[in-house]
Coordinates of C-alpha atoms in Angstrom, one line a residue:
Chain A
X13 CA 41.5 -26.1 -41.0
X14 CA 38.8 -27.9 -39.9
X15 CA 40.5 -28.7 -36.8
X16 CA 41.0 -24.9 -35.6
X17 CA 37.4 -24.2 -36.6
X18 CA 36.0 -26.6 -33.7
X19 CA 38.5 -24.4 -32.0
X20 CA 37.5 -21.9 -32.5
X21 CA 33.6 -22.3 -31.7
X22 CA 34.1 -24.4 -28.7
X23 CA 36.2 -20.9 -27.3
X24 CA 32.8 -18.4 -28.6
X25 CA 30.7 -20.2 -25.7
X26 CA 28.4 -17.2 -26.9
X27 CA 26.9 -17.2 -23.6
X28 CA 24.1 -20.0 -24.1
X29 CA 25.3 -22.5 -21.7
X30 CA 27.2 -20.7 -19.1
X31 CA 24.6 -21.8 -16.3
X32 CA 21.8 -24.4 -16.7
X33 CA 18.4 -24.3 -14.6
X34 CA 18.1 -26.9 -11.7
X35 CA 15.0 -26.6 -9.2
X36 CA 16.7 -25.6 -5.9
X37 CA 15.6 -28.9 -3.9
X38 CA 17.6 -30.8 -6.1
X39 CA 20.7 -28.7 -5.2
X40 CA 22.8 -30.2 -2.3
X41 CA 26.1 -29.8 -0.5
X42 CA 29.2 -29.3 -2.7
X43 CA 26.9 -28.5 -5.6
X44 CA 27.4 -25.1 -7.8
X45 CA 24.8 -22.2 -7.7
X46 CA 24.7 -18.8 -8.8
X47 CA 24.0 -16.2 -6.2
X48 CA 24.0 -12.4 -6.7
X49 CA 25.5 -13.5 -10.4
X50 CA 28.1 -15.3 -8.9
X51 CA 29.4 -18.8 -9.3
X52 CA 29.2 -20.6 -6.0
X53 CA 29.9 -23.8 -4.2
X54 CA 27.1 -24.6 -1.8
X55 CA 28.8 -25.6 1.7
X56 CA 25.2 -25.8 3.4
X57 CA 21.8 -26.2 2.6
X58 CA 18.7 -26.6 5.0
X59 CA 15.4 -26.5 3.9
X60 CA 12.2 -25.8 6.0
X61 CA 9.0 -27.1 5.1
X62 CA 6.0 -25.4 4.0
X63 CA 4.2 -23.4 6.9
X64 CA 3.4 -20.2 8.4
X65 CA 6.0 -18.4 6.4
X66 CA 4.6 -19.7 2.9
X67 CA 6.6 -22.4 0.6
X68 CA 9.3 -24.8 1.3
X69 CA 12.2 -23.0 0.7
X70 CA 15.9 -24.1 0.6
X71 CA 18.6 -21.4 2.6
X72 CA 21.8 -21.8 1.1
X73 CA 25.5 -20.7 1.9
X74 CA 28.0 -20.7 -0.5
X75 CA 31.4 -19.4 -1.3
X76 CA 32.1 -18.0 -4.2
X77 CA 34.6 -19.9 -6.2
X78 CA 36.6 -17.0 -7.8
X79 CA 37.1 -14.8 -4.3
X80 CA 36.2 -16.7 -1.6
X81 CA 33.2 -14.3 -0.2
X82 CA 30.6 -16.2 1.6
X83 CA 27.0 -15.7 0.2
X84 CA 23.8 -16.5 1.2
X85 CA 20.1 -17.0 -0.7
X86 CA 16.8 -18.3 0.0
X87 CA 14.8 -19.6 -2.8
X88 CA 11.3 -21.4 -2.7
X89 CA 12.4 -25.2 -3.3
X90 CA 10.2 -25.5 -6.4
X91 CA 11.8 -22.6 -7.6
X92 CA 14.1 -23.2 -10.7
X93 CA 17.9 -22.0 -9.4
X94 CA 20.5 -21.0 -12.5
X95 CA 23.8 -23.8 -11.9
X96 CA 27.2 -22.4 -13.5
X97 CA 28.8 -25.3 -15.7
X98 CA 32.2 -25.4 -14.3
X99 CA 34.9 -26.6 -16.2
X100 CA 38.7 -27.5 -14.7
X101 CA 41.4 -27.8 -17.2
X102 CA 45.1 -28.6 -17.0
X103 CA 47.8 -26.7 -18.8
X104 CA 51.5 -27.0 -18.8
X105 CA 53.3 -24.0 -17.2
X106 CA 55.6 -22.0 -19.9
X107 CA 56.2 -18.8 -18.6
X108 CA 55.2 -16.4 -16.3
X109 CA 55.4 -12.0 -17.4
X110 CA 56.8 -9.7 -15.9
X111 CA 53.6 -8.1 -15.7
X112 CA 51.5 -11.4 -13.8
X113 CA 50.4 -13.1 -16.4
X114 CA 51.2 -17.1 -17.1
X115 CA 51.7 -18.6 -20.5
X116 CA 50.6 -22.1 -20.6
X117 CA 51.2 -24.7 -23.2
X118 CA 47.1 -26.1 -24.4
X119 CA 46.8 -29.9 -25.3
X120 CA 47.1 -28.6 -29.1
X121 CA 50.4 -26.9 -28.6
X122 CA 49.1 -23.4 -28.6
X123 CA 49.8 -21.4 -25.7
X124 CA 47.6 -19.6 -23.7
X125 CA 48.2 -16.0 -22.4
X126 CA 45.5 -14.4 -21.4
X127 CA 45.2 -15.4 -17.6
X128 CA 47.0 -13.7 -14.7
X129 CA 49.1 -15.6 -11.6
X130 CA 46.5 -16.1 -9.0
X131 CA 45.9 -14.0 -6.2
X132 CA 45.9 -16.8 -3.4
X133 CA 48.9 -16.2 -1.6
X134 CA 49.8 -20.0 -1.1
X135 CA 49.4 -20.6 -4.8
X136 CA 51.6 -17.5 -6.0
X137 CA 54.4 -18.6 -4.0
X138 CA 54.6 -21.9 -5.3
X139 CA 54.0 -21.1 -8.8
X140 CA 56.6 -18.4 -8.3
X141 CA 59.1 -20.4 -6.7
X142 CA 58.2 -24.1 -8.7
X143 CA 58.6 -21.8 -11.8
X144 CA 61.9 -19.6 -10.5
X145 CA 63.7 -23.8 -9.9
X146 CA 63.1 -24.8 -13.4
X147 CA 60.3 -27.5 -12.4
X148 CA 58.2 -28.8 -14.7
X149 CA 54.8 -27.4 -13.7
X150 CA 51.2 -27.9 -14.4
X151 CA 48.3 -25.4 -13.5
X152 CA 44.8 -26.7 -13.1
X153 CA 42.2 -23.7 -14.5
X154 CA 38.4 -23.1 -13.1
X155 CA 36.7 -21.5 -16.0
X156 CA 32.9 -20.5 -15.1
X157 CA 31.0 -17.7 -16.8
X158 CA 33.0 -16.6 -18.4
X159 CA 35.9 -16.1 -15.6
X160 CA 38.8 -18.1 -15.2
X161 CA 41.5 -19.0 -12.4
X162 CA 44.4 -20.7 -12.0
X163 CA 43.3 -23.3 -8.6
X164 CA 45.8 -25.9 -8.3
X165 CA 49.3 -26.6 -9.1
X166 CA 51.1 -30.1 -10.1
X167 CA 54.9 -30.4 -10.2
X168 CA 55.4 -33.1 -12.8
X169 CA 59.0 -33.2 -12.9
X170 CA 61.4 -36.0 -12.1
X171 CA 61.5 -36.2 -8.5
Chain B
X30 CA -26.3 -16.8 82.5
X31 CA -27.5 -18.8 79.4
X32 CA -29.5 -15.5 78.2
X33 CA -26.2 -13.9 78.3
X34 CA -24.6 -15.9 76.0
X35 CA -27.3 -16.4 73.9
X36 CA -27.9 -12.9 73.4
X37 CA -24.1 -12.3 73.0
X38 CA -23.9 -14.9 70.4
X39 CA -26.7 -13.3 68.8
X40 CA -25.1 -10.0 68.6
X41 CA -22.4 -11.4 66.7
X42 CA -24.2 -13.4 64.4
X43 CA -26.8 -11.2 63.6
X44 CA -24.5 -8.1 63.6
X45 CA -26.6 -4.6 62.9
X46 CA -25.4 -4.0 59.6
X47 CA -25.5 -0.5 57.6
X48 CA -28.3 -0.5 54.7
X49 CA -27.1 -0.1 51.4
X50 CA -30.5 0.3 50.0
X51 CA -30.3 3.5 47.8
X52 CA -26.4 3.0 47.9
X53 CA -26.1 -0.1 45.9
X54 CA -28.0 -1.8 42.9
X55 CA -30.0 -4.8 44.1
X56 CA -29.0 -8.1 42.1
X57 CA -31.6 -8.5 39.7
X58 CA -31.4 -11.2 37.1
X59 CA -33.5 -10.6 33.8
X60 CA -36.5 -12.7 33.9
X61 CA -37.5 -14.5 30.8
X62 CA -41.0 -14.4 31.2
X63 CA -41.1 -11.1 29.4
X64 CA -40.3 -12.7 26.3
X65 CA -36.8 -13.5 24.7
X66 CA -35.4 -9.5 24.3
X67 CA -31.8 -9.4 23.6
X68 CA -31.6 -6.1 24.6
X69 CA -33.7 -6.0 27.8
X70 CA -31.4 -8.9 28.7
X71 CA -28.0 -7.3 27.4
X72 CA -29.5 -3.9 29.8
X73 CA -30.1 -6.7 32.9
X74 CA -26.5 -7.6 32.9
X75 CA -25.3 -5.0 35.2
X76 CA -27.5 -6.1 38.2
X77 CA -26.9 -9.6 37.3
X78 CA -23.5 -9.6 39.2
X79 CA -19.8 -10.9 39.0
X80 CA -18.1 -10.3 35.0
X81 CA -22.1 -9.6 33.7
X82 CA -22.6 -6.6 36.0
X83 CA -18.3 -5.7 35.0
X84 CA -19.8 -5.9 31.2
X85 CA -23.0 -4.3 31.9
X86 CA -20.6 -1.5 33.5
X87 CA -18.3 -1.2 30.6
X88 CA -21.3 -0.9 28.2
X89 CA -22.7 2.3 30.4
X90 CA -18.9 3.6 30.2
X91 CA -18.4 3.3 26.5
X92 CA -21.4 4.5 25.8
X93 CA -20.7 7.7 27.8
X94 CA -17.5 8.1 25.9
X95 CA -18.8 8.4 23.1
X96 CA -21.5 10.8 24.4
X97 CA -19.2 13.0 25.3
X98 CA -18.5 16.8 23.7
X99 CA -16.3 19.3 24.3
X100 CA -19.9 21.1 25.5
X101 CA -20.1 19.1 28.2
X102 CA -16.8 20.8 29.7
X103 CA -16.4 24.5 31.1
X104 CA -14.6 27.1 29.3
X105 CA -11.0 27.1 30.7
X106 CA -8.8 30.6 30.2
X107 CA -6.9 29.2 27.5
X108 CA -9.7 28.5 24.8
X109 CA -8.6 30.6 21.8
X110 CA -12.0 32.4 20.3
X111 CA -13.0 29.5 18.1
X112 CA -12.4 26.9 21.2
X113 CA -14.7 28.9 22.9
X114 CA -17.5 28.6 20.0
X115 CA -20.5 26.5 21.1
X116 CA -21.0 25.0 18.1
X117 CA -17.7 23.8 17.5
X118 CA -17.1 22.5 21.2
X119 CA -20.4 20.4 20.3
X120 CA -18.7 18.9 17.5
X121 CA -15.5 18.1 19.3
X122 CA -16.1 14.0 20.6
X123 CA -13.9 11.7 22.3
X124 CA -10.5 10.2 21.0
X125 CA -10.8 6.6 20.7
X126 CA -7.5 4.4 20.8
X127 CA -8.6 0.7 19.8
X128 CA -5.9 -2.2 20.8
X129 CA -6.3 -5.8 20.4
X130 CA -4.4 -9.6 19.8
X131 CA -3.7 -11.2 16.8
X132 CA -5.4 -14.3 17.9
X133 CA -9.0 -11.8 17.8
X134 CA -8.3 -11.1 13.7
X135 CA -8.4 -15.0 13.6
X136 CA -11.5 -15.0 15.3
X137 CA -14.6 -13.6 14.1
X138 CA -14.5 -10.6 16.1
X139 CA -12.5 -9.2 12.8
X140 CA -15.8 -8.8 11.6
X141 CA -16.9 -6.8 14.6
X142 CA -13.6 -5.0 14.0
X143 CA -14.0 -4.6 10.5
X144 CA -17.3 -2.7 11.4
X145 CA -16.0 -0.2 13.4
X146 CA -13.3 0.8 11.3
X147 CA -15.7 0.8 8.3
X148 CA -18.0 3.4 10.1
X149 CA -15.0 5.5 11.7
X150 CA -15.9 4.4 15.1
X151 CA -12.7 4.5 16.3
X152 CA -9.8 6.8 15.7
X153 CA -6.4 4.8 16.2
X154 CA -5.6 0.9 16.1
X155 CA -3.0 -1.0 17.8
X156 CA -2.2 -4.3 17.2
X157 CA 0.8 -7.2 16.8
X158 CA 2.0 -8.2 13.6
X159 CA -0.7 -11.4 13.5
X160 CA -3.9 -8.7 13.9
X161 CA -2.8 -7.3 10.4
X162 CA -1.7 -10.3 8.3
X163 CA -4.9 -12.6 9.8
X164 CA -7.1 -10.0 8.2
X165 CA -5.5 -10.0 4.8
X166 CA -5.6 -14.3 4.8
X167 CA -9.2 -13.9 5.2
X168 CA -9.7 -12.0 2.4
X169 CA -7.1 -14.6 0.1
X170 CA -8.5 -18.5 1.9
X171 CA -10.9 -18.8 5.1
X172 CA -10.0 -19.6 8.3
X173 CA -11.9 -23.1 9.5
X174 CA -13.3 -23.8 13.2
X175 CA -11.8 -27.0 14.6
X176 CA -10.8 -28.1 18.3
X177 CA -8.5 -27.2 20.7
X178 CA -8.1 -31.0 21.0
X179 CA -6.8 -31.9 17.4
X180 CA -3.1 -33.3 18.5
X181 CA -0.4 -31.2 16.9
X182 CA 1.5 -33.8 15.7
X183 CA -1.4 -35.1 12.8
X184 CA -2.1 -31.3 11.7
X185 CA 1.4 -30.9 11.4
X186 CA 0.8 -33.8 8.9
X187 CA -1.4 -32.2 6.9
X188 CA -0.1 -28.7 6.8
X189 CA -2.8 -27.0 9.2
X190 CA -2.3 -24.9 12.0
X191 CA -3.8 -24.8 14.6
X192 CA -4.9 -21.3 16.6
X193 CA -6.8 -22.6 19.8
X194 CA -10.2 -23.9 18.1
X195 CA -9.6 -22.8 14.8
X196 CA -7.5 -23.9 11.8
X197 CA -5.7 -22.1 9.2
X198 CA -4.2 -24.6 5.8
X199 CA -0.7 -23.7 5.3
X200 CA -1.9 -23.4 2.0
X201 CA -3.4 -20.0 3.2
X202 CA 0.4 -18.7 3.9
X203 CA 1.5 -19.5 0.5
X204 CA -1.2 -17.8 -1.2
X205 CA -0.3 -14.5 1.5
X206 CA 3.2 -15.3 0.2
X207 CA 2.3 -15.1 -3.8
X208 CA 0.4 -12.0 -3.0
X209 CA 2.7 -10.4 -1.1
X210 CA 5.9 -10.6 -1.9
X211 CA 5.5 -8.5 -5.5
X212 CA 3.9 -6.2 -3.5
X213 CA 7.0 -5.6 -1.4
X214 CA 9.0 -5.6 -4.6
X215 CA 6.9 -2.7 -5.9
X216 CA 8.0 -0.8 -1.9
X217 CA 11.0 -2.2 -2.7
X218 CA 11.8 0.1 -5.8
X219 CA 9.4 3.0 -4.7
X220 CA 12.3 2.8 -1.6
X221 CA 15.3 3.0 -3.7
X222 CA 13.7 5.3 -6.9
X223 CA 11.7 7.8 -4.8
X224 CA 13.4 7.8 -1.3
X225 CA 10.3 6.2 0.5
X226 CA 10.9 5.5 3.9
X227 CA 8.6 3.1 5.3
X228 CA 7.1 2.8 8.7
X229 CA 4.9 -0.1 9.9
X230 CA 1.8 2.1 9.9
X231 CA 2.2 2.8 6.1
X232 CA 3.4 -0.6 5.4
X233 CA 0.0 -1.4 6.5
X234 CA -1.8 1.0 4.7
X235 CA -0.1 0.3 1.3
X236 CA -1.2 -3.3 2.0
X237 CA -4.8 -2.4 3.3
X238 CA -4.8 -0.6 -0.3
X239 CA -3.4 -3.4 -2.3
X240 CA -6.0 -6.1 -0.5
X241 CA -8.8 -3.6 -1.7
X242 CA -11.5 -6.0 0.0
X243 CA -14.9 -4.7 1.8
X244 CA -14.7 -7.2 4.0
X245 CA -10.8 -6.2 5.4
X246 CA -10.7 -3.9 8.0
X247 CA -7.4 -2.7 7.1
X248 CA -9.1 -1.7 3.9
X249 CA -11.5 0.3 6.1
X250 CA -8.6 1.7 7.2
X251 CA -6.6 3.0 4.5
X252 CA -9.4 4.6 2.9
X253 CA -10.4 6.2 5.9
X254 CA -7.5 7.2 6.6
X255 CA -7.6 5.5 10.7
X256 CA -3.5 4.8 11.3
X257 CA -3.1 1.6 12.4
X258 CA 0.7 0.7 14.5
X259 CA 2.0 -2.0 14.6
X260 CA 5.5 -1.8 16.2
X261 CA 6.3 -5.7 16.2
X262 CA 5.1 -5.9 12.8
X263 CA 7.9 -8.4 12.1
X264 CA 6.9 -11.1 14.8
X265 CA 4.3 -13.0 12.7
X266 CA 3.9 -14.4 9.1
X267 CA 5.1 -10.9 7.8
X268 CA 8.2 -11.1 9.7
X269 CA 8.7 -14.1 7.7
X270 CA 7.8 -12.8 4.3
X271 CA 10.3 -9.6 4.9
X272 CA 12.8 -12.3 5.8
X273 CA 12.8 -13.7 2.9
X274 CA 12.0 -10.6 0.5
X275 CA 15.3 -9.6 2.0
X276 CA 17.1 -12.1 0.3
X277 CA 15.5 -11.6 -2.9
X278 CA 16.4 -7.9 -2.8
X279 CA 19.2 -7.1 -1.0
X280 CA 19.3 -5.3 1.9
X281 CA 15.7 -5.7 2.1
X282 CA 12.9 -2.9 2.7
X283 CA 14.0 -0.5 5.6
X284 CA 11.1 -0.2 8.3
X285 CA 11.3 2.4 10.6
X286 CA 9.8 2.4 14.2
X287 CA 11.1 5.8 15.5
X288 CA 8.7 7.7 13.2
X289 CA 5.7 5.2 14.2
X290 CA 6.4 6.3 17.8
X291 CA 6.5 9.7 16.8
X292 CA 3.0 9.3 15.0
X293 CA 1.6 7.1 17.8
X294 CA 2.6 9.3 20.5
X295 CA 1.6 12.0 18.6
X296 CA -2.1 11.2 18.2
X297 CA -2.2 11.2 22.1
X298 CA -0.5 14.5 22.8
X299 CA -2.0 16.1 20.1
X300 CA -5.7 15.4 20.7
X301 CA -5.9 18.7 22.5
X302 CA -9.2 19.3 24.2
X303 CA -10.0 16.1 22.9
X304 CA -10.7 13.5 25.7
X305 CA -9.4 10.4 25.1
X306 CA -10.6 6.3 25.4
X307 CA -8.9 3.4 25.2
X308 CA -10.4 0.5 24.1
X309 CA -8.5 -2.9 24.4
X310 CA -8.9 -6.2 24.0
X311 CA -6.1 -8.8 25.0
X312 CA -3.4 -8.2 26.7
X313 CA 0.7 -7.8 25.7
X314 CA 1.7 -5.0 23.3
X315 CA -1.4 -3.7 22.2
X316 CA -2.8 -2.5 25.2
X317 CA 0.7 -1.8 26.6
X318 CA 1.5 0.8 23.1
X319 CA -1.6 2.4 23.5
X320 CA -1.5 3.2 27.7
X321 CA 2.0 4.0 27.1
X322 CA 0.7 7.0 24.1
X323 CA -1.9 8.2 26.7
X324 CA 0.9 8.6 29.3
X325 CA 2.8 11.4 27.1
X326 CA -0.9 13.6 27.9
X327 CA -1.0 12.4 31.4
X328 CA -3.2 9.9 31.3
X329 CA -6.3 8.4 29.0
X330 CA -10.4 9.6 30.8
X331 CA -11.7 6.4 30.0
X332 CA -9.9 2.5 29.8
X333 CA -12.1 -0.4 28.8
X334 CA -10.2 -3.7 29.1
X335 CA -11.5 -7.0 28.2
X336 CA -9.0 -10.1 28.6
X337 CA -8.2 -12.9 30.8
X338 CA -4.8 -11.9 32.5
X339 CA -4.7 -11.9 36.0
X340 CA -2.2 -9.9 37.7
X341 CA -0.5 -12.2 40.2
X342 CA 2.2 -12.4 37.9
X343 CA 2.7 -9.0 37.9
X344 CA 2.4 -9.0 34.1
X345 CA 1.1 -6.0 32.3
X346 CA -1.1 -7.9 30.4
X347 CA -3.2 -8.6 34.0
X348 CA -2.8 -5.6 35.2
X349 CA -5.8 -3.5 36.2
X350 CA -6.3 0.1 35.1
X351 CA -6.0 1.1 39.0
X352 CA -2.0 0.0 38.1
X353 CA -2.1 2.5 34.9
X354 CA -3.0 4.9 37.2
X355 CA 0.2 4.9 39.2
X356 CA 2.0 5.4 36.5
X357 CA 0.4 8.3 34.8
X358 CA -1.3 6.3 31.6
X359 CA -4.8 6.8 33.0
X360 CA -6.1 10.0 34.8
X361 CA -6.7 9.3 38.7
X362 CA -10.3 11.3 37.5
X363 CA -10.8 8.8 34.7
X364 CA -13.2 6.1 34.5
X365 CA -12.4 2.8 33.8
X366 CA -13.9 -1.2 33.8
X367 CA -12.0 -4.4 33.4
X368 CA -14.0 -6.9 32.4
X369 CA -12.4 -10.9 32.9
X370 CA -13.9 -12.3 30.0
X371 CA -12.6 -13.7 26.5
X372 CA -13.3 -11.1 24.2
X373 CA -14.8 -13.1 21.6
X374 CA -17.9 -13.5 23.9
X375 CA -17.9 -9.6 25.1
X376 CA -16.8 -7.6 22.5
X377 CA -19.8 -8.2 20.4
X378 CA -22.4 -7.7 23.1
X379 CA -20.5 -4.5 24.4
X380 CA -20.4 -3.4 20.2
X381 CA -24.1 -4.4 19.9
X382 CA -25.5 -1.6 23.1
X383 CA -22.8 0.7 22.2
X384 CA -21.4 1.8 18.9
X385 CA -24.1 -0.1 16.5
X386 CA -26.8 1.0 18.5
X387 CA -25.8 4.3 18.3
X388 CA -25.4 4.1 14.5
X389 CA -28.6 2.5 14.3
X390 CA -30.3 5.5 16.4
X391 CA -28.7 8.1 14.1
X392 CA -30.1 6.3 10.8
X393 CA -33.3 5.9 12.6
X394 CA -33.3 9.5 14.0
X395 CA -32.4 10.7 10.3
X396 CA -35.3 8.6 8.9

């Protein structure tokens, strides 16, 4: 009982702790940020100094981690930035719907049903075909604010 | 044969030459044994010579633009019956079109500026994105007098910058940047909730509003209602702050230049009998913008350049107004004076026998 309660708060996330502040300075390459309210992975960052245009600020470009669209910010470096917590979890492939979704198999032997078959192209197809062989799969999941995708695949199996 | 030569040789040297007495002002320097009179010695410039006698000229010339009535001219065919009216024609002055460079707003000669504006001396402004945002520093941090020699590399260092002599903290920009920006916001929304399309010239005016300081000339100049352009408005510490305001609030305010040029022009064409002056200081876009306006009514009556361009380079910026007259930007029946001199040594002597010692007469006449 006291197992599936942990469970079940740890699921709630209630929204407290989706992103975390970090002053922008401190963010550097392959860090997360949220731009536009989007979870991001910086792939550049240049900062120019205090001057004629008012304080340092950091310029960054990032992609966003769900759908690939290349954003951009500028924030005064002093400036506090909100940082998505991004979590990557494995789960054993079960079964895939006839209507896109997956079923995976969670470390406590509940499954999982909720999440569709990614829209990467690359990824589909293997999942598609790993899955359609009989191979013994395993999906990695990115799960940040509150959105989550299938990213990776791992074939298991005997080789 | 010797007294031939001699007398040839003579002839040449001392060739008869035509008198120019009653033709020319004699050179006459002012002599300080009358006592240390500024304005005796200001009037003494024009038969000093060289740039003093150029300044001494462009003081007379202002002066009788802003003489000038509608009275003074004849009735044409075309005057409607309240053109015609004496009274009103007496009331009708010149147009004057004010330009100058940013690197003047940094100076003291803001002050000057800030003086005309204040008194509605001057009827439109001109100037580059630096002449507005200097103005509004001032009123947030001081600008500080240092040396052209300071070596870049140890201000850079301490986070001033340098403009020729002077020295403006970096701290200065990022209290113009604290100010600013929620201003923007606020044009921001007003854009998107109320349709407001923004120009540079209201741009301006909202900030000459928001700075609400007496000693601001773009303060002057909202409340009087004096437009002042500003098509590069972006190319200067503003530039920078719209930048980044852009980010903040995607797309960014929209600024549009076609309906400045629409207004700018406008004032020219539409000054009617009006005559019109151009007053400019500096070179580049300034004084480019506003010869350009006077072009649309064929040409301004009176030009009054002070600046340091020469025009070997062909640049505009050292061009004379002769060249302005070629193209159509000042009448060929317009007077005009160039005077080579950094304005910051000119333009408040010209101010002090022209426009404030008009002012002062009227207070004293009304007395």
């Amino acid at each position: 009982m006291s197992d599936e309660e942990h469970h079940f708060e740890s699921k709630a996330d209630a929204g407290a702790s989706k992103t975390f502040p970090q002053q922008a300075g401190t963010i550097r390459k392959n860090g997360y940020i949220v731009i536009k309210g989007r979870p991001c992975k910086v792939v550049e960052v240049s900062t120019s100094k205090t001057g004629k245009h008012g304080h340092a600020k950091c310029h960054f470009v990032a992609i966003d981690i769900f759908n690939g669209k290349k954003l951009e910010d500028i924030v005064p470096s002093s400036h506090n930035c909100d940082v998505p917590h991004v979590n990557r979890t494995d789960y054993q492939l079960i079964d895939i719907s006839e209507d896109g979704f997956v079923s995976l198999l969670t470390d406590n032997g509940n499954t999982k049903d909720d999440l569709r078959l990614p829209t990467d192209e690359n990824l589909l197809t293997q999942i598609k075909d790993g899955f359609a062989e009989g191979k013994d799969l395993v999906v990695s999941v990115m799960s940040a604010m509150g959105e989550e995708q299938i990213c990776a695949l791992k074939d298991i199996g005997p080789k | 044969m010797k007294e031939n030569l001699l007398d040839s040789i003579r002839s040449t040297v001392f060739k008869q030459s035509d008198s120019l007495d009653g033709i020319c002002t004699t050179i006459e320097g002012y002599d300080f044994n009358k006592g240390v009179d500024y304005h005796e010695v200001l009037k003494s410039m024009v038969s000093t010579g060289f740039q003093a006698s150029n300044l001494g000229d462009a003081i007379q010339l202002v002066n009788e633009m802003l003489d000038w009535r509608l009275s003074d001219e004849n009735l044409t065919e075309e005057c409607s019956e309240e053109e015609s009216d004496p009274t009103y024609r007496k009331s009708v002055k010149c147009k004057v079109f004010l330009g100058f460079t940013s690197n003047l707003i940094s100076s003291g000669v803001r002050d000057i500026i800030r003086y005309l504006v204040q008194h509605r001396m001057v009827d439109v402004v001109v100037t580059t994105a630096g002449g507005v945002e200097e103005d509004l520093v001032k009123c947030l941090a001081p600008t500080y007098k240092g040396e052209f020699s300071l070596p870049g590399a140890a201000l850079r260092a301490k986070g001033l910058n340098r403009i020729g002599n002077l020295l403006v903290p970096n701290d200065n920009y990022c209290k113009f940047e604290d100010w600013i920006i929620p201003i923007f916001d606020q044009m921001f929304d007003e854009q998107t909730s109320m349709n407001t399309l923004w120009t540079p010239s209201k741009v301006i005016s909202r900030l000459g509003k928001e700075i609400n300081d007496e000693s601001s000339y773009l303060y002057w100049a909202h409340k009087n209602d004096i437009p002042v352009f500003c098509p590069g408005l972006t190319d200067g510490s503003l530039g920078d702050m719209l930048y980044f305001h852009s980010f903040k609030k995607e797309p960014g305010l929209v600024i549009d230049i076609v309906q400045d040029i629409r207004a700018m022009n406008g004032e020219a064409v539409h000054a009617g009998l009006r005559k019109t002056g151009m007053v400019i200081l500096g070179g580049g876009l300034p004084k480019h913008h506003i010869c350009n306006a006077n072009m649309m009514r064929n040409g301004a009556d009176y030009a009054i350049f002070i600046n340091t361009a020469q025009e070997f380079d062909g640049s505009d910026s050292g061009a004379r107004p002769d060249e302005a007259v070629s193209w159509g930007k000042i009448r060929g029946s317009a007077k005009t004076v160039k005077v080579h001199c950094d304005a910051t040594i000119a333009f408040p002597l010209l101010v002090a026998e022209t426009f404030a010692a008009k002012a002062k007469r009227s207070v004293d006449d009304t007395s």
